[in-house]
XYZ file of N, CA, C and O in Angstrom:
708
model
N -10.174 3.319 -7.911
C -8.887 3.653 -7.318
C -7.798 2.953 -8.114
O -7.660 1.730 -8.129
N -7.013 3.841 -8.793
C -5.979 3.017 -10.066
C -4.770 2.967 -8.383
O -4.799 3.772 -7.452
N -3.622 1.432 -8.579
C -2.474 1.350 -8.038
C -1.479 1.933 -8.594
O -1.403 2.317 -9.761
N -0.573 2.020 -7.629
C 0.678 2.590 -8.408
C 1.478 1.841 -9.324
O 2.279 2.320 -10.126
N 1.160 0.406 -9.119
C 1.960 -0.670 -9.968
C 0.524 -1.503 -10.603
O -0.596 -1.407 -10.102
N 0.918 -2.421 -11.962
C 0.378 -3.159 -12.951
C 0.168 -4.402 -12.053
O 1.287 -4.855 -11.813
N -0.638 -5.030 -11.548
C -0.534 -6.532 -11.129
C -0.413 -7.447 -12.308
O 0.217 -7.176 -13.330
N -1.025 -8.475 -12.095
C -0.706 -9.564 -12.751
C -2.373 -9.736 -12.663
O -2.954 -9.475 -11.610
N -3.151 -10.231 -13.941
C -4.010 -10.917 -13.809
C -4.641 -11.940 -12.794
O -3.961 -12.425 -11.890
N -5.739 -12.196 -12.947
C -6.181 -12.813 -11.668
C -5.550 -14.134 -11.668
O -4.753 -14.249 -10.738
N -5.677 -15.421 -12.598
C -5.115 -16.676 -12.284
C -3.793 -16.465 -11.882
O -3.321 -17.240 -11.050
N -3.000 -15.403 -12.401
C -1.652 -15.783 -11.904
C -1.107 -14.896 -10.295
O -0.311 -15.020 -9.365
N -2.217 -13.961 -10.827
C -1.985 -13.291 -9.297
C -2.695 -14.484 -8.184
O -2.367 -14.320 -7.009
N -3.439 -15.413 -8.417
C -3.736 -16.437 -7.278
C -2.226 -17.253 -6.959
O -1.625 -17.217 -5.885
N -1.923 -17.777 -7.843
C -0.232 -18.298 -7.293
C 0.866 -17.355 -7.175
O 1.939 -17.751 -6.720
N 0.689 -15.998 -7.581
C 1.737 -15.126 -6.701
C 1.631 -14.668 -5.267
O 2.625 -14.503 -4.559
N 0.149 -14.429 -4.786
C -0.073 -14.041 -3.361
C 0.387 -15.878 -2.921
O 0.779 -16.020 -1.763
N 0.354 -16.667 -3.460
C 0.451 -18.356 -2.410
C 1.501 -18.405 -2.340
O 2.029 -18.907 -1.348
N 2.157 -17.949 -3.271
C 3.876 -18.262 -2.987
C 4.438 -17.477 -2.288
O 5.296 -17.841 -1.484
N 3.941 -15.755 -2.499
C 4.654 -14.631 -1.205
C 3.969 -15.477 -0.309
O 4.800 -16.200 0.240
N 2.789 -15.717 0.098
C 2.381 -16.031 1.828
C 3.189 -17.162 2.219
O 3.644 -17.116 3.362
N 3.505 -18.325 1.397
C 4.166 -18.836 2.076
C 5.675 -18.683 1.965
O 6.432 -19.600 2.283
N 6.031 -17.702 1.584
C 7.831 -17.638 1.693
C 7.968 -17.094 2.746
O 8.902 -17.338 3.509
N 6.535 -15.786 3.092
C 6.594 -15.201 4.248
C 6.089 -16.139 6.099
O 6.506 -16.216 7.255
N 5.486 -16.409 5.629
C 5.080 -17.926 6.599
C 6.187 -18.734 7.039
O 6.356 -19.015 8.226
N 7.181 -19.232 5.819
C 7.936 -20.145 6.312
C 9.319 -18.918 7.044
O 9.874 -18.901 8.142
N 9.421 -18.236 6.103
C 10.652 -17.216 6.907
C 10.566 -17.054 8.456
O 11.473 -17.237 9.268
N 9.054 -16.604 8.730
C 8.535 -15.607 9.941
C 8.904 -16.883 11.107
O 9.540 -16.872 12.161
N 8.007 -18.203 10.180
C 8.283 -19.549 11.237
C 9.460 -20.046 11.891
O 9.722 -20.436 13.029
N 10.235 -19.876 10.556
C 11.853 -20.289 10.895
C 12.479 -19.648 11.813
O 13.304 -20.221 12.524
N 12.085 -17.911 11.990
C 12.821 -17.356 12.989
C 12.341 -17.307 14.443
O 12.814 -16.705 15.407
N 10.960 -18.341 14.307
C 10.163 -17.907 15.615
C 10.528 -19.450 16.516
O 10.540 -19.591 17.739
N 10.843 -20.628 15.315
C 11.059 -21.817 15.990
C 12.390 -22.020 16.263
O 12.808 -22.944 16.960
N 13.157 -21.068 15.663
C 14.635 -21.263 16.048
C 15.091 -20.976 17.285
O 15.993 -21.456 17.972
N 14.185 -19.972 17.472
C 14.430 -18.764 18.622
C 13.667 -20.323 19.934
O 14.294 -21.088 20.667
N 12.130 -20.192 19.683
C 11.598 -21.186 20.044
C 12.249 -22.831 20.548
O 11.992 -23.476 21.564
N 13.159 -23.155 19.396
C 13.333 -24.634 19.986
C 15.024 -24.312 20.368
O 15.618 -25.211 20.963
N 15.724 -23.142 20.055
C 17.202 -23.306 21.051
C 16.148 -23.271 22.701
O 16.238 -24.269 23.415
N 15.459 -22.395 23.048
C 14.956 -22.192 24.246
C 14.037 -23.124 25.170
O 13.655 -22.862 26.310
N 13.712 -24.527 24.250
C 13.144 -25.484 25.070
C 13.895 -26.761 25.042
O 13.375 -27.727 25.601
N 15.031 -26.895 24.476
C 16.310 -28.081 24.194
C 17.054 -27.868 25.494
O 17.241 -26.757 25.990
N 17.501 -29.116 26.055
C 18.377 -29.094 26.971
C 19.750 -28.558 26.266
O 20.115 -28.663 25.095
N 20.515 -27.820 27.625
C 21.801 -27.126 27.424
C 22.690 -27.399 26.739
O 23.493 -26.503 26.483
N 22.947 -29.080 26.034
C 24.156 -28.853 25.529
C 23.750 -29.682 24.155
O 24.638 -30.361 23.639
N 22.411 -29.650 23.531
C 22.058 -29.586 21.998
C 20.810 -28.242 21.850
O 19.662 -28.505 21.492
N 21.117 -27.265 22.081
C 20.306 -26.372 21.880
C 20.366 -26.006 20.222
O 19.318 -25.829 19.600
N 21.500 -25.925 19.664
C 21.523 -25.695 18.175
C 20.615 -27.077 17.339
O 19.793 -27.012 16.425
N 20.997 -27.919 17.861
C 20.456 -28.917 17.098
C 18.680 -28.839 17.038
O 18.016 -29.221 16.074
N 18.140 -28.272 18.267
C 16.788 -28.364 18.460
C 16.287 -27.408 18.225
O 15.096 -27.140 18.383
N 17.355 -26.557 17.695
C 16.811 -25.302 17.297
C 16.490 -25.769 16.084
O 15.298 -25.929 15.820
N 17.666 -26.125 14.958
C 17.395 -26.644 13.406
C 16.260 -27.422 13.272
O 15.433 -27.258 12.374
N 16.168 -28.603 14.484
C 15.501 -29.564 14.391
C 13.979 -29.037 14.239
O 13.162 -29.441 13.412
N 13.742 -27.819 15.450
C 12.351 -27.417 15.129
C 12.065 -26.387 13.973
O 10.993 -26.140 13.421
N 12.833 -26.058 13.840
C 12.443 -25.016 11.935
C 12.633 -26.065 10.962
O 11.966 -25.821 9.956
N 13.372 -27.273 10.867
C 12.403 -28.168 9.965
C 11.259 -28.948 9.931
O 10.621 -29.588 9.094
N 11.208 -28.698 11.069
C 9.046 -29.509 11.293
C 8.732 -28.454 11.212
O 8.047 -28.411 10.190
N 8.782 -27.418 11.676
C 7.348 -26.573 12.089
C 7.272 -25.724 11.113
O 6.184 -25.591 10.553
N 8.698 -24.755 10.572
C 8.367 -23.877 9.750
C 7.737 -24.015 8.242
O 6.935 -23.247 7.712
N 8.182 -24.926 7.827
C 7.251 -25.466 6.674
C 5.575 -25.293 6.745
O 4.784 -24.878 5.899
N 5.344 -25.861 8.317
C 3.539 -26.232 8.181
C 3.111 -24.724 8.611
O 1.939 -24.363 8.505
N 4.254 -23.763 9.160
C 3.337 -22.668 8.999
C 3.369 -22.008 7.916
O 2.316 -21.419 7.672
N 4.593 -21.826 6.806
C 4.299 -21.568 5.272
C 3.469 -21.992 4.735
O 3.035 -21.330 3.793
N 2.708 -23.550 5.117
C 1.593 -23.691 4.281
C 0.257 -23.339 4.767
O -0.771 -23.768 4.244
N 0.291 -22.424 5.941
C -0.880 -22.355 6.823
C -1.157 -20.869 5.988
O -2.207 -20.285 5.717
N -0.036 -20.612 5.772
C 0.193 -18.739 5.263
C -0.462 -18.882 4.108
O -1.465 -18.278 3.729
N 0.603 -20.310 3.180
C -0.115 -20.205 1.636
C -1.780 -20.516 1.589
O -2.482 -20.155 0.644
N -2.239 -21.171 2.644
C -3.574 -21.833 2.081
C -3.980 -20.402 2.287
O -4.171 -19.934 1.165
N -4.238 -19.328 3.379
C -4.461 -18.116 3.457
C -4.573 -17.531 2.338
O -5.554 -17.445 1.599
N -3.381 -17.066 2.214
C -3.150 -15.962 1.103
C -3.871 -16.949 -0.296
O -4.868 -16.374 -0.732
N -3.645 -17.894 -0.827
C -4.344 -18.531 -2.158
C -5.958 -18.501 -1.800
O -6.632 -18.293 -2.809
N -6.651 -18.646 -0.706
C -8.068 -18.396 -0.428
C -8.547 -17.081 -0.649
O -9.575 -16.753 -1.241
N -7.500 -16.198 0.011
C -7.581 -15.120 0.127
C -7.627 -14.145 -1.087
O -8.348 -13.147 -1.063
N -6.668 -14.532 -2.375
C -6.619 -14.023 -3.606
C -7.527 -14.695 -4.488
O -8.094 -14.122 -5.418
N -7.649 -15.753 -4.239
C -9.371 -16.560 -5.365
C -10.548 -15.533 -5.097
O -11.071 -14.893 -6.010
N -10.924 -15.431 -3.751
C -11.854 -14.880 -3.331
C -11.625 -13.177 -3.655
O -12.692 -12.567 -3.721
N -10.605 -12.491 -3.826
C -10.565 -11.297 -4.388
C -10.955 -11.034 -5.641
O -11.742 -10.170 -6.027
N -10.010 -12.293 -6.604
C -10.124 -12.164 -7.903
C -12.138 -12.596 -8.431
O -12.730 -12.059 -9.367
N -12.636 -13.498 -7.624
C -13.958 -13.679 -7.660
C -14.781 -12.646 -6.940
O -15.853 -13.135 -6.582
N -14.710 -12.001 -6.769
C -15.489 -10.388 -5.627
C -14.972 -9.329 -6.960
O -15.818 -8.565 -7.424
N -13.845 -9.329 -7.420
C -13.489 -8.755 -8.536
C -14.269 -8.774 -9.946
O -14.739 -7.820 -10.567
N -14.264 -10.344 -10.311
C -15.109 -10.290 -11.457
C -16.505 -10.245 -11.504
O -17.176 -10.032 -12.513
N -17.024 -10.508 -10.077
C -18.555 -10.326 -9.993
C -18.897 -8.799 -10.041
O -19.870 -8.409 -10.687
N -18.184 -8.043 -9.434
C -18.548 -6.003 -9.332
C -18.049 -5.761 -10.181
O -18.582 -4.836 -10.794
N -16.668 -6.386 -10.868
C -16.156 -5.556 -11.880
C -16.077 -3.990 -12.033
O -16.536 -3.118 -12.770
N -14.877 -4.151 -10.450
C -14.356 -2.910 -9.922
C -12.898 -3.712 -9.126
O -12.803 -4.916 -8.886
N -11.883 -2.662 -8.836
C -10.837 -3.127 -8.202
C -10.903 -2.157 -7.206
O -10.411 -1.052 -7.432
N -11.460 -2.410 -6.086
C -11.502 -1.300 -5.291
C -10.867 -2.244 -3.587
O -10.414 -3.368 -3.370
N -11.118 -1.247 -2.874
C -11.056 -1.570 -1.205
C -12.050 -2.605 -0.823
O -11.747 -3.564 -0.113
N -13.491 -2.360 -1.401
C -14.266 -3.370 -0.916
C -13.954 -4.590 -1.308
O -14.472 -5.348 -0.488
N -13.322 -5.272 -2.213
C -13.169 -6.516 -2.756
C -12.138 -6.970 -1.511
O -11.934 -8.184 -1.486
N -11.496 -6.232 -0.533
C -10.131 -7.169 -0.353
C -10.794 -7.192 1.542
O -10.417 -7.888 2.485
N -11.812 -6.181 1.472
C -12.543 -6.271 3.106
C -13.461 -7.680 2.828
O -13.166 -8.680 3.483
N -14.534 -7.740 1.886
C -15.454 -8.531 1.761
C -14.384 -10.379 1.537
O -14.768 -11.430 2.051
N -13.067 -10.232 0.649
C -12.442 -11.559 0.957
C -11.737 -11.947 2.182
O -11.378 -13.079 2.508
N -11.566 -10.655 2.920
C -10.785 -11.479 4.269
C -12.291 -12.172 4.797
O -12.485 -13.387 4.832
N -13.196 -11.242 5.152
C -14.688 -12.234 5.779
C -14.679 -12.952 4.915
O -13.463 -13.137 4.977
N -15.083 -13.776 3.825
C -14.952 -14.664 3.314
C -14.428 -16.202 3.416
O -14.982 -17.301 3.435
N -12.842 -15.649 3.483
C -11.464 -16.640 3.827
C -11.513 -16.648 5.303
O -11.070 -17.723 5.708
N -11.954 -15.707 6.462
C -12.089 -15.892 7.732
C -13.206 -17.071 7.832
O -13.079 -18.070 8.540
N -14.196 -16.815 7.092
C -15.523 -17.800 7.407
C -15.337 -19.005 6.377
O -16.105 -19.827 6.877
N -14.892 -19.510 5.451
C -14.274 -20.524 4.960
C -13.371 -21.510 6.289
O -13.664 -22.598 6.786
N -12.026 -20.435 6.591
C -10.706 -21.337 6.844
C -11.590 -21.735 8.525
O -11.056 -22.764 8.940
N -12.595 -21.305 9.442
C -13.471 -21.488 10.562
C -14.622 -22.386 10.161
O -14.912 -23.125 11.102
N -15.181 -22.530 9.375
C -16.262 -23.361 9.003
C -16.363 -24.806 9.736
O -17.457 -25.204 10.135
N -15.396 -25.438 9.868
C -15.246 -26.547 10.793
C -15.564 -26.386 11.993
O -16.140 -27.260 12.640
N -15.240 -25.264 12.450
C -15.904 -25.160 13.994
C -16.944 -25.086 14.149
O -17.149 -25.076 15.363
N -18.385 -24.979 13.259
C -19.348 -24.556 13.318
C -20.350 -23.006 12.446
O -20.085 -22.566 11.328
N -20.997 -22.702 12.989
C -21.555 -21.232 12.238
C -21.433 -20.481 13.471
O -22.564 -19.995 13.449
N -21.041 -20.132 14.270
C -20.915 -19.235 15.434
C -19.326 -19.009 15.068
O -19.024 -17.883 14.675
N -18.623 -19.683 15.138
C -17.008 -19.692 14.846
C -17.064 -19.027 13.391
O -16.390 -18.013 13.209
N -17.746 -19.488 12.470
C -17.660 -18.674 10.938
C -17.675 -17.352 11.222
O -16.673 -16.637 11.272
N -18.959 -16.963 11.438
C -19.231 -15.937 11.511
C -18.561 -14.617 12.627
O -18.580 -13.387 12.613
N -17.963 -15.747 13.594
C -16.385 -14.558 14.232
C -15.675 -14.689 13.424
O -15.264 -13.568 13.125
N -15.284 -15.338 12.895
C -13.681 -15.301 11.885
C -14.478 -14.414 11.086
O -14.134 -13.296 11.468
N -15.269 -14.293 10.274
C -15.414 -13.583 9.281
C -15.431 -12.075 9.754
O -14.528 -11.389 9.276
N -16.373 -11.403 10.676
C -16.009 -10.277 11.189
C -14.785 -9.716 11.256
O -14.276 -8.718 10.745
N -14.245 -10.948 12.329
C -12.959 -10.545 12.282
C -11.686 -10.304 11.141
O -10.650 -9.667 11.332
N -12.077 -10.962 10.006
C -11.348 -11.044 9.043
C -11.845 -9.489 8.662
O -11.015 -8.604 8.872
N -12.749 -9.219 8.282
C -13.682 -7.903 7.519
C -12.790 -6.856 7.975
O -12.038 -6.082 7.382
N -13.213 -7.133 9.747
C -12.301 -5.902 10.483
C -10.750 -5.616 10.260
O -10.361 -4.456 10.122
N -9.985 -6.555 10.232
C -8.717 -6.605 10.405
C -8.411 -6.039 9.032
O -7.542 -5.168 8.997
N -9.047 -6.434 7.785
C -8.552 -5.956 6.469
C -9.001 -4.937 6.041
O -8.481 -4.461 5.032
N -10.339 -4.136 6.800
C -10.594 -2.326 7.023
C -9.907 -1.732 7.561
O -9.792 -0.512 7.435
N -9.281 -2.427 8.289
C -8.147 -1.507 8.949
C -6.361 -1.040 8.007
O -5.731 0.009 7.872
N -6.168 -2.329 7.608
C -4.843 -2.628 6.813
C -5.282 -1.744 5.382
O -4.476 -0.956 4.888
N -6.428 -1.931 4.877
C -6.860 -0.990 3.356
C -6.941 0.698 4.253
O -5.970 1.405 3.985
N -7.718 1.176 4.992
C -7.813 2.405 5.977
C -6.334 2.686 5.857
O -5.908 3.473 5.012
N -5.466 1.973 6.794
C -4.175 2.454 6.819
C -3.284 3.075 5.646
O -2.643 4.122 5.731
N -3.393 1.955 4.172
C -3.177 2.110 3.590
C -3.359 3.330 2.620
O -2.491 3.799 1.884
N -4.719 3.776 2.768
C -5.287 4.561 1.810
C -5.359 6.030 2.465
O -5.825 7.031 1.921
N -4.743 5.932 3.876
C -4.421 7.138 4.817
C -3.119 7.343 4.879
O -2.649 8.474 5.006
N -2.306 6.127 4.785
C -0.801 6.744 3.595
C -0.741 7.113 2.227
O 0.119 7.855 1.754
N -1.575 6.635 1.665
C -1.458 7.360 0.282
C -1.800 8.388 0.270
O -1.071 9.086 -0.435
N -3.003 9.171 0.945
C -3.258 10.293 0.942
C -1.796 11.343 1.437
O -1.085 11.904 0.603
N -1.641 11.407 2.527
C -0.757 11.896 3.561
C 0.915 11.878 2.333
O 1.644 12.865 2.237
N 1.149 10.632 1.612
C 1.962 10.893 0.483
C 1.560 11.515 -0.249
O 2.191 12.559 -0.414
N 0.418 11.327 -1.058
C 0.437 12.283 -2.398
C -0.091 13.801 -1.679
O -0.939 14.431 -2.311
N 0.253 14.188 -0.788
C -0.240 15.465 -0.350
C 1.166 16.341 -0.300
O 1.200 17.487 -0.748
N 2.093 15.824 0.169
C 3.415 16.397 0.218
C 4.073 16.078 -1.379
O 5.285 16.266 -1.478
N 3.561 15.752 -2.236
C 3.801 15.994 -4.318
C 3.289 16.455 -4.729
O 3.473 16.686 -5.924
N 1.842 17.133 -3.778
C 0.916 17.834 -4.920
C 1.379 19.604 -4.877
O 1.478 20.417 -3.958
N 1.604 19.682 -6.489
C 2.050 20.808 -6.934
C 1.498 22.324 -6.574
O 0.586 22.822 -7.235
N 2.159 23.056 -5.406
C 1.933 24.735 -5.488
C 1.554 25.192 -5.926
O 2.461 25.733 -6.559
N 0.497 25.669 -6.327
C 0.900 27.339 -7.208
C 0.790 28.338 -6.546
O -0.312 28.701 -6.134
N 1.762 28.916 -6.329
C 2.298 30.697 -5.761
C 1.094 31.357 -6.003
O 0.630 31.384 -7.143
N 0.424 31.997 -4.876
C -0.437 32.918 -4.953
C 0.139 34.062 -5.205
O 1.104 34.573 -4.637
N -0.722 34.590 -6.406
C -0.393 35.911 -6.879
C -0.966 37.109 -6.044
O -1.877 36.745 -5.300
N -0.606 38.704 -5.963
C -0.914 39.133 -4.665
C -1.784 40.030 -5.981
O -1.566 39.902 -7.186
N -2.835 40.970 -5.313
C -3.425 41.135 -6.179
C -3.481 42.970 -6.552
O -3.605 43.906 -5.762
N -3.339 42.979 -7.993
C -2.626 43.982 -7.922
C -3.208 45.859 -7.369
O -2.542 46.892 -7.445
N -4.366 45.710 -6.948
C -4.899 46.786 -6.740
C -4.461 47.305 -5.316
O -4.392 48.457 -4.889
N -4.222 46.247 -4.791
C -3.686 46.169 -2.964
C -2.057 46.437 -3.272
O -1.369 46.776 -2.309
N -1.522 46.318 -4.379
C 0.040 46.726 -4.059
C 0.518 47.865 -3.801
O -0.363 48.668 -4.109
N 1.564 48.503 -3.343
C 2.381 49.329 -3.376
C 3.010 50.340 -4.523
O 3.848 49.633 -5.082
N 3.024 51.546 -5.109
C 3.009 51.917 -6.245
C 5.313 51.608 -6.182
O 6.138 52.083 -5.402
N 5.476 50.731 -7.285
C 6.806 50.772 -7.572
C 7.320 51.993 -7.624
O 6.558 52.956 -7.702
N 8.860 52.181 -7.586
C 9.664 52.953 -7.745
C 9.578 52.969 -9.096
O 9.313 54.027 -9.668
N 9.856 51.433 -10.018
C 10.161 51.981 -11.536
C 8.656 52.436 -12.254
O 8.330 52.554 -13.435
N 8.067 52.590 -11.244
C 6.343 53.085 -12.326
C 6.450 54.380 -13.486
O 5.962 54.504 -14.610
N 7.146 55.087 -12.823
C 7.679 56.321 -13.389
C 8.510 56.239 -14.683
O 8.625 57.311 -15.278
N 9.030 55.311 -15.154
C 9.993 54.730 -15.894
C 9.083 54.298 -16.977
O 8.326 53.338 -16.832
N 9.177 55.258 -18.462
C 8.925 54.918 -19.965
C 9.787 54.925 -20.992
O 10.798 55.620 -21.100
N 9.347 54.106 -21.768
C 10.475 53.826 -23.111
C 10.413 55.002 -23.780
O 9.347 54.932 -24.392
N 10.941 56.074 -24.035
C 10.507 57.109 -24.759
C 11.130 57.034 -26.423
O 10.454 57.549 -27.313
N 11.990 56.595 -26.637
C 12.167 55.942 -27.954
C 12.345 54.633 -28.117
O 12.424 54.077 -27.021
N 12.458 53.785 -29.166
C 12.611 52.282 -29.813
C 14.330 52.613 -29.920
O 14.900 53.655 -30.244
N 14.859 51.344 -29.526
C 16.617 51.415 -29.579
C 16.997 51.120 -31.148
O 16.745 50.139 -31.847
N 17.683 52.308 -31.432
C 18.263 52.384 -32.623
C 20.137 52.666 -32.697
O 20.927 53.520 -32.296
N 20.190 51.311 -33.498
C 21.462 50.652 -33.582
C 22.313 50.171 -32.463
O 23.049 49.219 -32.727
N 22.337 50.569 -31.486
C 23.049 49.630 -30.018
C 21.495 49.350 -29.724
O 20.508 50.077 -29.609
N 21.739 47.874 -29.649
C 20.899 47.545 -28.790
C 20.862 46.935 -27.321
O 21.833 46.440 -26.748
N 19.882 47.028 -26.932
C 19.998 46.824 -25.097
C 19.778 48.380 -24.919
O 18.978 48.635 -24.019
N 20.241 49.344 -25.494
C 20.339 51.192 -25.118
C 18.965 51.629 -25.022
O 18.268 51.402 -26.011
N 18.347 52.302 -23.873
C 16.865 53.040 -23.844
C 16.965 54.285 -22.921
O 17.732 54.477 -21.977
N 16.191 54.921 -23.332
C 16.031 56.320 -22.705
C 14.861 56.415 -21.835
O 13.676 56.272 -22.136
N 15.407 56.688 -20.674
C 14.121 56.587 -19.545
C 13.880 58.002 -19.077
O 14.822 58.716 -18.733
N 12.427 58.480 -19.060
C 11.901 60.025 -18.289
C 11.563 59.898 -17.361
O 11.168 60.866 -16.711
């Protein structure tokens, strides 16, 4: 399955997915603790506890995003060079992976849910994906006008109509019988 865009090689595509996850991590955080700490600050420093909590918190969830996404792209780019294919399965088989890695502390019962769950969640997001691409390239793919066929047509009016001489000296001029 070729993309529509060139990535970046694997080492550097590992620090481009760490840095989107966590710009997206810390953004998503910032707007969730702002919202979050005006709403648990008493009434008359609510701004302050708002700022106050998007500088603790949103940071540690940008780095919760980056350790994600950098687990998440090692383990692609390594599922990658072992099949040596760039397909859908590489990015289902690293979410189980990075699910059963970033759970491992809890035990092997906890791995092995995160990992499912990881498998599942990123069959679904590649599915989605690859059920918009279809559904797009279906509304670009090129027509061709069916021709009607000519034994089933209608006999023309100009059927009757022959060149009976070659035009000599005006041209465009023909004589029709």
């Amino acid at each position: 399955m070729e993309e529509a865009y060139q990535r970046d090689p694997c080492p550097y595509r590992i620090l481009d997915d760490c840095g989107a996850a966590f710009s997206m991590g810390a953004i998503g955080g910032a707007a969730f603790h702002l919202v979050k700490g005006y709403r648990n600050s008493p009434p008359g420093a609510r701004m302050l506890g708002a700022l106050s909590a998007v500088k603790t918190r949103a940071p540690v969830l940008g780095g919760n995003f980056a350790v994600w996404g950098g687990l998440f792209s090692s383990f692609d780019c390594m599922l990658m060079g072992i099949r040596r294919r760039d397909d859908p399965w590489n990015s289902i088989g690293s979410g189980a992976i990075t699910g059963a890695v970033l759970a491992a502390r809890g035990g092997l019962s906890a791995s092995l849910r995160s990992a499912a769950i990881g498998a599942i969640l990123l069959a679904l997001i590649e599915g989605v994906g690859i059920a918009i691409t279809r559904m797009t390239a279906e509304q670009f793919k090129p027509v061709m006008p069916q021709l009607p066929d000519p034994h089933q047509l209608p006999p023309s009016p100009s059927a009757g109509l022959m060149l009976s001489q070659p035009p000599t000296g005006t041209e465009g001029q023909y004589q029709y019988q």
